[in-house]
Amino acid sequence: MRSARCWVLGAVLGALVMGAGCAPRTAAAPGPVAPGAARYPDFAFPEIPGELPAGDAAVRHQSAWNRLQSGDLRGAEHDFTQLASTGFYPASAGLGYVNLAQSDFTDAVAHFDRALAANAAYVPALLGKGEALLGQDEQALALEVFEKVLVVDPSMSAVRSRVDVLRFRAVQQQVSRAQAAARAGRLDEAEAAYQRAIAASPESGFLYREVAGVEQQRGRFDEALAHARKAIELDPNDAGAHAIAGAVLEGRGEYVAAADAFDRAASIDGSAAYRARAAELRRKADEALLPEEFRTIPDSPSITRAQLAALFGRRLERLVVMAPQRAPVVMTDIRGHWANSYIQSVTRARIMDAFPNHTFQPDATVRRGDFAQSVSRALAVIGQRRPDLVAKWRGARPTFTDLSTGHLAYPEVSMAVASGVMTAPGGEFGLTRPITGAEALDALARLQALVR
């Protein structure tokens, strides 16, 4: 379209220079108002498309434009109004520019819309409407209008630059809204804002990562994983996107794939936390292959001696290896048992003992007192490297409502509690109460932290 190539940024030279490339198809004689220094050089002259008759209308239209550019807004409005009343739609665009000069953005939009109703691809009206919408701070709507200009004429580099800036601002605005909504816990609102930002900038990988994080919080794991993978596709070096993918995969029980994702995240930013997460996930993957007796520990109201041996053997393998080793112990009731290897390793390390009758009794229930004994022996192994800690723990004398200081189990219980590995809520230890799987796992996690 010829008008799309003739976006007038300087003064309109009028009929005297209309052969310079921006003239209507039919040149007209100069209007009664001669062109002068343009007051509004950035306004796009509403050219007369070739399908419209020229002649007197073209002269009057040019004259009205010259009035506008000279600052005679009232005269320009009068002349454009008369022309527009005849159905000459470029004059409606002219009226829109008169309103723009007056900062009357609402009426400007209305006049540009009248011109666009007659010709939806009329670039001068699209350009003016975009400017009027910006005046109303309707940046998203202005962006849509300027994008229509580029559909009509993709060569307009100035408009393309304007579109790029508006898209960037739109993305920034939506991201700010999304982050504020997410902080306030309005996850639906946050996700919607991120989706609008993605619509404005579909090649921005970080936006997909952000919306994936919100979807993860909402429990929409399939969508979160899909968006995290899209973020990785757009930016393979986005450590956060790999981490979100890893977290979602972990939630789905895909531990090996989750570990791979965290390993990739760690390789990108060197995060020790990501590496530790990957190692933990590989441990989970291994444990998922273990017998049901091990996998049900977290939810068990009590644990057996075999389960405790397996927990020490797997979760605290380093500590078991560090411990002074004694000769293998003969035990007559563990042959073919699923925890055989763990039982042998913890008894050699003196973390647990066989009974005098050469049995281990793998199915016997572990009481809190039994657990405290194993914990105190593990703490003694840690003391080989940190004797100051062991001295501190042994020197502590916590009191319990159900256990006197003279009880045979007191030293072991005291050390387990003083170290922070075990607890005694309200001062009651519960020596003979079975320890639950969850309690055992929590305590061993604290013990593991002391080994590092």
GROMACS .gro file of C-alpha atoms in nm:
model
  452
    1MET     CA    1   0.000   0.000   0.000
    2ARG     CA    2   0.146   0.335  -0.113
    3SER     CA    3   0.049   0.517   0.210
    4ALA     CA    4   0.236   0.256   0.415
    5ARG     CA    5   0.556   0.357   0.240
    6CYS     CA    6   0.496   0.727   0.294
    7TRP     CA    7   0.477   0.777   0.667
    8VAL     CA    8   0.544   1.149   0.683
    9LEU     CA    9   0.781   1.235   0.970
   10GLY     CA   10   0.867   1.590   0.862
   11ALA     CA   11   0.667   1.878   0.729
   12VAL     CA   12   0.419   1.798   0.455
   13LEU     CA   13   0.533   1.995   0.155
   14GLY     CA   14   0.186   2.007   0.003
   15ALA     CA   15   0.083   2.012  -0.354
   16LEU     CA   16   0.402   2.183  -0.472
   17VAL     CA   17   0.613   1.877  -0.393
   18MET     CA   18   0.358   1.594  -0.416
   19GLY     CA   19   0.557   1.427  -0.690
   20ALA     CA   20   0.831   1.339  -0.441
   21GLY     CA   21   0.688   0.992  -0.370
   22CYS     CA   22   0.417   1.058  -0.113
   23ALA     CA   23   0.158   1.219  -0.337
   24PRO     CA   24  -0.192   1.090  -0.406
   25ARG     CA   25  -0.228   0.912  -0.734
   26THR     CA   26  -0.393   1.225  -0.881
   27ALA     CA   27  -0.197   1.541  -0.800
   28ALA     CA   28  -0.395   1.847  -0.701
   29ALA     CA   29  -0.328   2.217  -0.716
   30PRO     CA   30  -0.203   2.387  -0.398
   31GLY     CA   31  -0.477   2.454  -0.145
   32PRO     CA   32  -0.562   2.791  -0.010
   33VAL     CA   33  -0.328   2.743   0.287
   34ALA     CA   34   0.036   2.705   0.187
   35PRO     CA   35   0.259   2.465   0.381
   36GLY     CA   36   0.503   2.607   0.630
   37ALA     CA   37   0.714   2.484   0.920
   38ALA     CA   38   0.541   2.176   1.058
   39ARG     CA   39   0.420   2.197   1.418
   40TYR     CA   40   0.363   1.821   1.429
   41PRO     CA   41   0.633   1.661   1.213
   42ASP     CA   42   0.572   1.314   1.358
   43PHE     CA   43   0.211   1.300   1.241
   44ALA     CA   44   0.153   1.078   0.937
   45PHE     CA   45  -0.019   1.262   0.653
   46PRO     CA   46  -0.355   1.093   0.579
   47GLU     CA   47  -0.288   1.024   0.211
   48ILE     CA   48  -0.565   0.977  -0.036
   49PRO     CA   49  -0.576   0.614  -0.149
   50GLY     CA   50  -0.596   0.558  -0.522
   51GLU     CA   51  -0.949   0.424  -0.512
   52LEU     CA   52  -1.086   0.760  -0.392
   53PRO     CA   53  -1.165   1.046  -0.633
   54ALA     CA   54  -0.916   1.334  -0.618
   55GLY     CA   55  -0.984   1.677  -0.756
   56ASP     CA   56  -1.128   1.938  -0.522
   57ALA     CA   57  -1.140   1.699  -0.222
   58ALA     CA   58  -0.765   1.642  -0.245
   59VAL     CA   59  -0.696   2.017  -0.251
   60ARG     CA   60  -0.923   2.082   0.047
   61HIS     CA   61  -0.772   1.786   0.235
   62GLN     CA   62  -0.419   1.914   0.179
   63SER     CA   63  -0.523   2.261   0.286
   64ALA     CA   64  -0.676   2.130   0.608
   65TRP     CA   65  -0.356   1.939   0.681
   66ASN     CA   66  -0.150   2.253   0.621
   67ARG     CA   67  -0.372   2.436   0.872
   68LEU     CA   68  -0.307   2.162   1.125
   69GLN     CA   69   0.067   2.179   1.073
   70SER     CA   70   0.063   2.557   1.101
   71GLY     CA   71  -0.107   2.532   1.441
   72ASP     CA   72  -0.453   2.644   1.327
   73LEU     CA   73  -0.631   2.354   1.496
   74ARG     CA   74  -0.976   2.515   1.488
   75GLY     CA   75  -0.953   2.586   1.115
   76ALA     CA   76  -0.818   2.237   1.044
   77GLU     CA   77  -1.100   2.081   1.245
   78HIS     CA   78  -1.359   2.283   1.052
   79ASP     CA   79  -1.220   2.188   0.712
   80PHE     CA   80  -1.170   1.819   0.797
   81THR     CA   81  -1.523   1.801   0.945
   82GLN     CA   82  -1.676   1.930   0.622
   83LEU     CA   83  -1.482   1.682   0.414
   84ALA     CA   84  -1.554   1.390   0.649
   85SER     CA   85  -1.927   1.460   0.625
   86THR     CA   86  -1.910   1.367   0.256
   87GLY     CA   87  -1.774   1.019   0.340
   88PHE     CA   88  -1.414   1.115   0.253
   89TYR     CA   89  -1.250   0.894   0.517
   90PRO     CA   90  -0.892   1.038   0.502
   91ALA     CA   91  -1.050   1.352   0.653
   92SER     CA   92  -1.169   1.143   0.951
   93ALA     CA   93  -0.807   1.048   1.007
   94GLY     CA   94  -0.721   1.418   0.978
   95LEU     CA   95  -0.969   1.491   1.255
   96GLY     CA   96  -0.803   1.223   1.462
   97TYR     CA   97  -0.471   1.404   1.425
   98VAL     CA   98  -0.634   1.732   1.524
   99ASN     CA   99  -0.751   1.558   1.844
  100LEU     CA  100  -0.401   1.418   1.897
  101ALA     CA  101  -0.260   1.771   1.878
  102GLN     CA  102  -0.514   1.870   2.144
  103SER     CA  103  -0.428   1.563   2.359
  104ASP     CA  104  -0.792   1.458   2.326
  105PHE     CA  105  -0.705   1.089   2.293
  106THR     CA  106  -1.057   0.952   2.334
  107ASP     CA  107  -1.202   1.151   2.043
  108ALA     CA  108  -0.888   1.082   1.842
  109VAL     CA  109  -0.943   0.707   1.871
  110ALA     CA  110  -1.305   0.752   1.767
  111HIS     CA  111  -1.211   0.946   1.450
  112PHE     CA  112  -0.936   0.702   1.355
  113ASP     CA  113  -1.182   0.416   1.404
  114ARG     CA  114  -1.423   0.584   1.158
  115ALA     CA  115  -1.150   0.593   0.897
  116LEU     CA  116  -1.060   0.232   0.969
  117ALA     CA  117  -1.423   0.129   0.937
  118ALA     CA  118  -1.399   0.244   0.576
  119ASN     CA  119  -1.053   0.094   0.518
  120ALA     CA  120  -0.916  -0.143   0.785
  121ALA     CA  121  -0.570  -0.131   0.628
  122TYR     CA  122  -0.545   0.248   0.617
  123VAL     CA  123  -0.198   0.300   0.764
  124PRO     CA  124  -0.222   0.672   0.859
  125ALA     CA  125  -0.528   0.594   1.073
  126LEU     CA  126  -0.360   0.290   1.227
  127LEU     CA  127  -0.053   0.496   1.314
  128GLY     CA  128  -0.263   0.775   1.464
  129LYS     CA  129  -0.478   0.534   1.662
  130GLY     CA  130  -0.167   0.369   1.803
  131GLU     CA  131  -0.038   0.706   1.922
  132ALA     CA  132  -0.375   0.795   2.075
  133LEU     CA  133  -0.388   0.466   2.262
  134LEU     CA  134  -0.041   0.533   2.399
  135GLY     CA  135  -0.170   0.869   2.516
  136GLN     CA  136  -0.437   0.677   2.709
  137ASP     CA  137  -0.164   0.449   2.850
  138GLU     CA  138  -0.320   0.155   2.667
  139GLN     CA  139   0.013   0.005   2.571
  140ALA     CA  140  -0.116  -0.344   2.499
  141LEU     CA  141  -0.385  -0.213   2.262
  142ALA     CA  142  -0.136   0.024   2.098
  143LEU     CA  143   0.097  -0.270   2.041
  144GLU     CA  144  -0.181  -0.460   1.861
  145VAL     CA  145  -0.246  -0.161   1.634
  146PHE     CA  146   0.120  -0.110   1.545
  147GLU     CA  147   0.150  -0.481   1.472
  148LYS     CA  148  -0.134  -0.439   1.220
  149VAL     CA  149   0.069  -0.167   1.052
  150LEU     CA  150   0.355  -0.411   1.002
  151VAL     CA  151   0.115  -0.666   0.854
  152VAL     CA  152   0.019  -0.406   0.591
  153ASP     CA  153   0.374  -0.286   0.533
  154PRO     CA  154   0.655  -0.492   0.695
  155SER     CA  155   0.918  -0.250   0.563
  156MET     CA  156   0.835   0.024   0.814
  157SER     CA  157   1.144  -0.004   1.035
  158ALA     CA  158   1.046   0.283   1.265
  159VAL     CA  159   0.720   0.106   1.349
  160ARG     CA  160   0.904  -0.221   1.398
  161SER     CA  161   1.132  -0.053   1.652
  162ARG     CA  162   0.827   0.088   1.829
  163VAL     CA  163   0.670  -0.258   1.838
  164ASP     CA  164   0.987  -0.409   1.986
  165VAL     CA  165   0.993  -0.150   2.263
  166LEU     CA  166   0.624  -0.197   2.342
  167ARG     CA  167   0.661  -0.574   2.349
  168PHE     CA  168   0.950  -0.541   2.593
  169ARG     CA  169   0.750  -0.307   2.815
  170ALA     CA  170   0.449  -0.537   2.799
  171VAL     CA  171   0.660  -0.832   2.906
  172GLN     CA  172   0.816  -0.633   3.190
  173GLN     CA  173   0.475  -0.519   3.311
  174GLN     CA  174   0.327  -0.867   3.304
  175VAL     CA  175   0.631  -1.021   3.475
  176SER     CA  176   0.611  -0.761   3.753
  177ARG     CA  177   0.241  -0.835   3.799
  178ALA     CA  178   0.303  -1.208   3.796
  179GLN     CA  179   0.583  -1.189   4.053
  180ALA     CA  180   0.374  -0.972   4.285
  181ALA     CA  181   0.078  -1.208   4.252
  182ALA     CA  182   0.297  -1.512   4.318
  183ARG     CA  183   0.444  -1.351   4.631
  184ALA     CA  184   0.092  -1.284   4.755
  185GLY     CA  185  -0.012  -1.642   4.687
  186ARG     CA  186  -0.247  -1.548   4.401
  187LEU     CA  187  -0.119  -1.828   4.179
  188ASP     CA  188  -0.404  -1.818   3.927
  189GLU     CA  189  -0.339  -1.450   3.868
  190ALA     CA  190   0.037  -1.507   3.848
  191GLU     CA  191   0.002  -1.782   3.591
  192ALA     CA  192  -0.234  -1.571   3.378
  193ALA     CA  193   0.012  -1.280   3.381
  194TYR     CA  194   0.300  -1.504   3.280
  195GLN     CA  195   0.090  -1.648   2.998
  196ARG     CA  196   0.022  -1.294   2.870
  197ALA     CA  197   0.394  -1.222   2.886
  198ILE     CA  198   0.465  -1.537   2.687
  199ALA     CA  199   0.210  -1.431   2.426
  200ALA     CA  200   0.401  -1.103   2.387
  201SER     CA  201   0.745  -1.267   2.386
  202PRO     CA  202   0.712  -1.636   2.291
  203GLU     CA  203   1.086  -1.685   2.247
  204SER     CA  204   1.183  -1.581   2.600
  205GLY     CA  205   1.284  -1.899   2.777
  206PHE     CA  206   1.285  -1.750   3.126
  207LEU     CA  207   0.910  -1.683   3.100
  208TYR     CA  208   0.840  -2.051   3.048
  209ARG     CA  209   1.059  -2.129   3.349
  210GLU     CA  210   0.869  -1.881   3.565
  211VAL     CA  211   0.527  -2.011   3.467
  212ALA     CA  212   0.653  -2.366   3.523
  213GLY     CA  213   0.743  -2.270   3.879
  214VAL     CA  214   0.392  -2.134   3.941
  215GLU     CA  215   0.232  -2.444   3.790
  216GLN     CA  216   0.450  -2.660   4.011
  217GLN     CA  217   0.320  -2.475   4.317
  218ARG     CA  218  -0.034  -2.528   4.195
  219GLY     CA  219   0.025  -2.901   4.162
  220ARG     CA  220  -0.014  -2.892   3.784
  221PHE     CA  221   0.290  -3.109   3.728
  222ASP     CA  222   0.236  -3.212   3.366
  223GLU     CA  223   0.202  -2.848   3.260
  224ALA     CA  224   0.499  -2.748   3.477
  225LEU     CA  225   0.720  -3.012   3.319
  226ALA     CA  226   0.612  -2.915   2.967
  227HIS     CA  227   0.692  -2.548   3.029
  228ALA     CA  228   1.022  -2.628   3.199
  229ARG     CA  229   1.123  -2.835   2.898
  230LYS     CA  230   1.020  -2.552   2.665
  231ALA     CA  231   1.240  -2.316   2.867
  232ILE     CA  232   1.530  -2.560   2.832
  233GLU     CA  233   1.467  -2.589   2.459
  234LEU     CA  234   1.492  -2.210   2.423
  235ASP     CA  235   1.782  -2.177   2.667
  236PRO     CA  236   1.969  -2.501   2.742
  237ASN     CA  237   2.182  -2.317   3.000
  238ASP     CA  238   1.892  -2.215   3.226
  239ALA     CA  239   1.986  -2.394   3.549
  240GLY     CA  240   1.658  -2.297   3.713
  241ALA     CA  241   1.454  -2.462   3.439
  242HIS     CA  242   1.653  -2.784   3.475
  243ALA     CA  243   1.595  -2.773   3.852
  244ILE     CA  244   1.219  -2.726   3.812
  245ALA     CA  245   1.210  -3.017   3.569
  246GLY     CA  246   1.405  -3.224   3.821
  247ALA     CA  247   1.167  -3.137   4.104
  248VAL     CA  248   0.862  -3.231   3.898
  249LEU     CA  249   1.022  -3.556   3.785
  250GLU     CA  250   1.103  -3.635   4.147
  251GLY     CA  251   0.739  -3.582   4.238
  252ARG     CA  252   0.645  -3.831   3.970
  253GLY     CA  253   0.886  -4.087   4.111
  254GLU     CA  254   1.121  -4.066   3.810
  255TYR     CA  255   1.430  -4.042   4.027
  256VAL     CA  256   1.697  -4.120   3.768
  257ALA     CA  257   1.566  -3.861   3.523
  258ALA     CA  258   1.526  -3.612   3.810
  259ALA     CA  259   1.886  -3.672   3.920
  260ASP     CA  260   2.005  -3.613   3.565
  261ALA     CA  261   1.817  -3.282   3.558
  262PHE     CA  262   1.976  -3.162   3.884
  263ASP     CA  263   2.319  -3.277   3.767
  264ARG     CA  264   2.272  -3.064   3.455
  265ALA     CA  265   2.165  -2.767   3.667
  266ALA     CA  266   2.474  -2.809   3.886
  267SER     CA  267   2.702  -2.831   3.584
  268ILE     CA  268   2.567  -2.495   3.466
  269ASP     CA  269   2.595  -2.288   3.783
  270GLY     CA  270   2.813  -2.505   4.009
  271SER     CA  271   2.550  -2.524   4.283
  272ALA     CA  272   2.645  -2.761   4.563
  273ALA     CA  273   2.277  -2.780   4.658
  274TYR     CA  274   2.189  -2.912   4.312
  275ARG     CA  275   2.467  -3.171   4.331
  276ALA     CA  276   2.348  -3.286   4.672
  277ARG     CA  277   1.992  -3.309   4.539
  278ALA     CA  278   2.110  -3.522   4.248
  279ALA     CA  279   2.300  -3.754   4.482
  280GLU     CA  280   1.994  -3.788   4.706
  281LEU     CA  281   1.779  -3.870   4.406
  282ARG     CA  282   2.017  -4.139   4.288
  283ARG     CA  283   1.998  -4.285   4.637
  284LYS     CA  284   1.620  -4.280   4.612
  285ALA     CA  285   1.640  -4.449   4.274
  286ASP     CA  286   1.851  -4.724   4.427
  287GLU     CA  287   1.620  -4.760   4.724
  288ALA     CA  288   1.317  -4.785   4.497
  289LEU     CA  289   1.460  -5.118   4.385
  290LEU     CA  290   1.489  -5.249   4.741
  291PRO     CA  291   1.233  -5.483   4.896
  292GLU     CA  292   0.905  -5.351   5.024
  293GLU     CA  293   1.028  -5.391   5.382
  294PHE     CA  294   1.269  -5.104   5.322
  295ARG     CA  295   1.042  -4.887   5.109
  296THR     CA  296   0.766  -4.887   5.371
  297ILE     CA  297   0.989  -4.756   5.651
  298PRO     CA  298   0.875  -4.390   5.627
  299ASP     CA  299   0.514  -4.480   5.703
  300SER     CA  300   0.577  -4.759   5.954
  301PRO     CA  301   0.450  -4.712   6.314
  302SER     CA  302   0.753  -4.912   6.424
  303ILE     CA  303   1.067  -5.052   6.261
  304THR     CA  304   1.250  -5.381   6.294
  305ARG     CA  305   1.614  -5.443   6.369
  306ALA     CA  306   1.668  -5.544   6.007
  307GLN     CA  307   1.517  -5.215   5.886
  308LEU     CA  308   1.738  -5.018   6.125
  309ALA     CA  309   2.047  -5.204   6.002
  310ALA     CA  310   1.949  -5.125   5.643
  311LEU     CA  311   1.895  -4.757   5.726
  312PHE     CA  312   2.242  -4.728   5.880
  313GLY     CA  313   2.396  -4.929   5.597
  314ARG     CA  314   2.242  -4.709   5.326
  315ARG     CA  315   2.202  -4.364   5.479
  316LEU     CA  316   2.522  -4.366   5.685
  317GLU     CA  317   2.745  -4.591   5.478
  318ARG     CA  318   3.037  -4.353   5.515
  319LEU     CA  319   3.011  -4.360   5.894
  320VAL     CA  320   2.983  -4.740   5.897
  321VAL     CA  321   3.300  -4.765   5.692
  322MET     CA  322   3.480  -4.514   5.920
  323ALA     CA  323   3.405  -4.719   6.232
  324PRO     CA  324   3.668  -4.959   6.373
  325GLN     CA  325   3.586  -5.301   6.235
  326ARG     CA  326   3.566  -5.624   6.434
  327ALA     CA  327   3.571  -5.977   6.303
  328PRO     CA  328   3.253  -6.099   6.132
  329VAL     CA  329   2.991  -6.217   6.376
  330VAL     CA  330   2.822  -6.553   6.332
  331MET     CA  331   2.445  -6.509   6.320
  332THR     CA  332   2.220  -6.805   6.254
  333ASP     CA  333   1.900  -6.626   6.151
  334ILE     CA  334   1.998  -6.392   5.867
  335ARG     CA  335   2.093  -6.632   5.588
  336GLY     CA  336   1.891  -6.535   5.278
  337HIS     CA  337   1.744  -6.234   5.456
  338TRP     CA  338   1.692  -5.923   5.240
  339ALA     CA  339   1.899  -5.713   5.487
  340ASN     CA  340   2.180  -5.968   5.530
  341SER     CA  341   2.461  -5.748   5.395
  342TYR     CA  342   2.351  -5.445   5.598
  343ILE     CA  343   2.322  -5.650   5.916
  344GLN     CA  344   2.674  -5.783   5.872
  345SER     CA  345   2.821  -5.437   5.803
  346VAL     CA  346   2.662  -5.266   6.105
  347THR     CA  347   2.754  -5.550   6.341
  348ARG     CA  348   3.117  -5.543   6.221
  349ALA     CA  349   3.114  -5.166   6.280
  350ARG     CA  350   2.969  -5.220   6.632
  351ILE     CA  351   2.675  -4.992   6.554
  352MET     CA  352   2.447  -5.284   6.640
  353ASP     CA  353   2.514  -5.615   6.818
  354ALA     CA  354   2.417  -5.976   6.769
  355PHE     CA  355   2.265  -6.152   7.068
  356PRO     CA  356   2.471  -6.396   7.282
  357ASN     CA  357   2.287  -6.692   7.129
  358HIS     CA  358   2.428  -6.597   6.784
  359THR     CA  359   2.103  -6.455   6.653
  360PHE     CA  360   2.029  -6.109   6.526
  361GLN     CA  361   1.652  -6.131   6.555
  362PRO     CA  362   1.594  -5.920   6.241
  363ASP     CA  363   1.218  -5.898   6.294
  364ALA     CA  364   1.235  -5.772   6.653
  365THR     CA  365   1.092  -5.424   6.716
  366VAL     CA  366   1.337  -5.140   6.781
  367ARG     CA  367   1.260  -4.942   7.099
  368ARG     CA  368   1.376  -4.585   7.148
  369GLY     CA  369   1.632  -4.707   7.399
  370ASP     CA  370   1.773  -4.951   7.139
  371PHE     CA  371   1.785  -4.672   6.884
  372ALA     CA  372   1.965  -4.439   7.129
  373GLN     CA  373   2.230  -4.707   7.180
  374SER     CA  374   2.303  -4.726   6.806
  375VAL     CA  375   2.304  -4.346   6.778
  376SER     CA  376   2.550  -4.307   7.068
  377ARG     CA  377   2.786  -4.557   6.905
  378ALA     CA  378   2.764  -4.369   6.575
  379LEU     CA  379   2.840  -4.044   6.759
  380ALA     CA  380   3.148  -4.208   6.910
  381VAL     CA  381   3.271  -4.281   6.557
  382ILE     CA  382   3.221  -3.914   6.467
  383GLY     CA  383   3.422  -3.832   6.780
  384GLN     CA  384   3.729  -3.993   6.626
  385ARG     CA  385   3.759  -3.678   6.414
  386ARG     CA  386   3.581  -3.435   6.649
  387PRO     CA  387   3.673  -3.533   7.007
  388ASP     CA  388   3.567  -3.188   7.126
  389LEU     CA  389   3.211  -3.258   7.018
  390VAL     CA  390   3.198  -3.595   7.188
  391ALA     CA  391   3.337  -3.444   7.508
  392LYS     CA  392   3.068  -3.177   7.495
  393TRP     CA  393   2.791  -3.431   7.439
  394ARG     CA  394   2.914  -3.661   7.712
  395GLY     CA  395   2.951  -3.371   7.952
  396ALA     CA  396   2.591  -3.267   7.910
  397ARG     CA  397   2.353  -3.396   8.174
  398PRO     CA  398   1.998  -3.359   8.042
  399THR     CA  399   1.720  -3.461   8.278
  400PHE     CA  400   1.423  -3.676   8.184
  401THR     CA  401   1.095  -3.725   8.363
  402ASP     CA  402   1.099  -4.099   8.298
  403LEU     CA  403   1.470  -4.184   8.313
  404SER     CA  404   1.702  -4.137   8.610
  405THR     CA  405   2.069  -4.051   8.574
  406GLY     CA  406   2.155  -4.383   8.733
  407HIS     CA  407   1.976  -4.593   8.473
  408LEU     CA  408   2.203  -4.817   8.264
  409ALA     CA  409   2.072  -4.660   7.942
  410TYR     CA  410   2.115  -4.301   8.063
  411PRO     CA  411   2.465  -4.236   7.915
  412GLU     CA  412   2.355  -4.346   7.568
  413VAL     CA  413   2.023  -4.161   7.583
  414SER     CA  414   2.190  -3.851   7.725
  415MET     CA  415   2.446  -3.843   7.443
  416ALA     CA  416   2.182  -3.899   7.173
  417VAL     CA  417   1.970  -3.612   7.306
  418ALA     CA  418   2.261  -3.377   7.385
  419SER     CA  419   2.385  -3.410   7.027
  420GLY     CA  420   2.043  -3.310   6.894
  421VAL     CA  421   2.001  -3.635   6.703
  422MET     CA  422   1.712  -3.748   6.925
  423THR     CA  423   1.460  -3.542   7.119
  424ALA     CA  424   1.264  -3.573   7.442
  425PRO     CA  425   0.953  -3.353   7.413
  426GLY     CA  426   0.846  -3.224   7.751
  427GLY     CA  427   1.141  -3.405   7.912
  428GLU     CA  428   0.994  -3.750   7.850
  429PHE     CA  429   1.219  -3.985   7.653
  430GLY     CA  430   1.005  -4.300   7.624
  431LEU     CA  431   1.277  -4.561   7.658
  432THR     CA  432   1.058  -4.862   7.576
  433ARG     CA  433   0.833  -4.701   7.318
  434PRO     CA  434   0.880  -4.832   6.963
  435ILE     CA  435   1.044  -4.577   6.737
  436THR     CA  436   0.846  -4.497   6.423
  437GLY     CA  437   0.992  -4.500   6.076
  438ALA     CA  438   0.950  -4.125   6.043
  439GLU     CA  439   1.128  -4.062   6.376
  440ALA     CA  440   1.414  -4.289   6.276
  441LEU     CA  441   1.456  -4.117   5.939
  442ASP     CA  442   1.453  -3.769   6.097
  443ALA     CA  443   1.710  -3.869   6.356
  444LEU     CA  444   1.936  -4.033   6.099
  445ALA     CA  445   1.916  -3.724   5.880
  446ARG     CA  446   2.046  -3.516   6.174
  447LEU     CA  447   2.315  -3.773   6.238
  448GLN     CA  448   2.410  -3.767   5.870
  449ALA     CA  449   2.452  -3.391   5.889
  450LEU     CA  450   2.709  -3.437   6.166
  451VAL     CA  451   2.909  -3.680   5.953
  452ARG     CA  452   2.960  -3.428   5.670
   0.00000   0.00000   0.00000
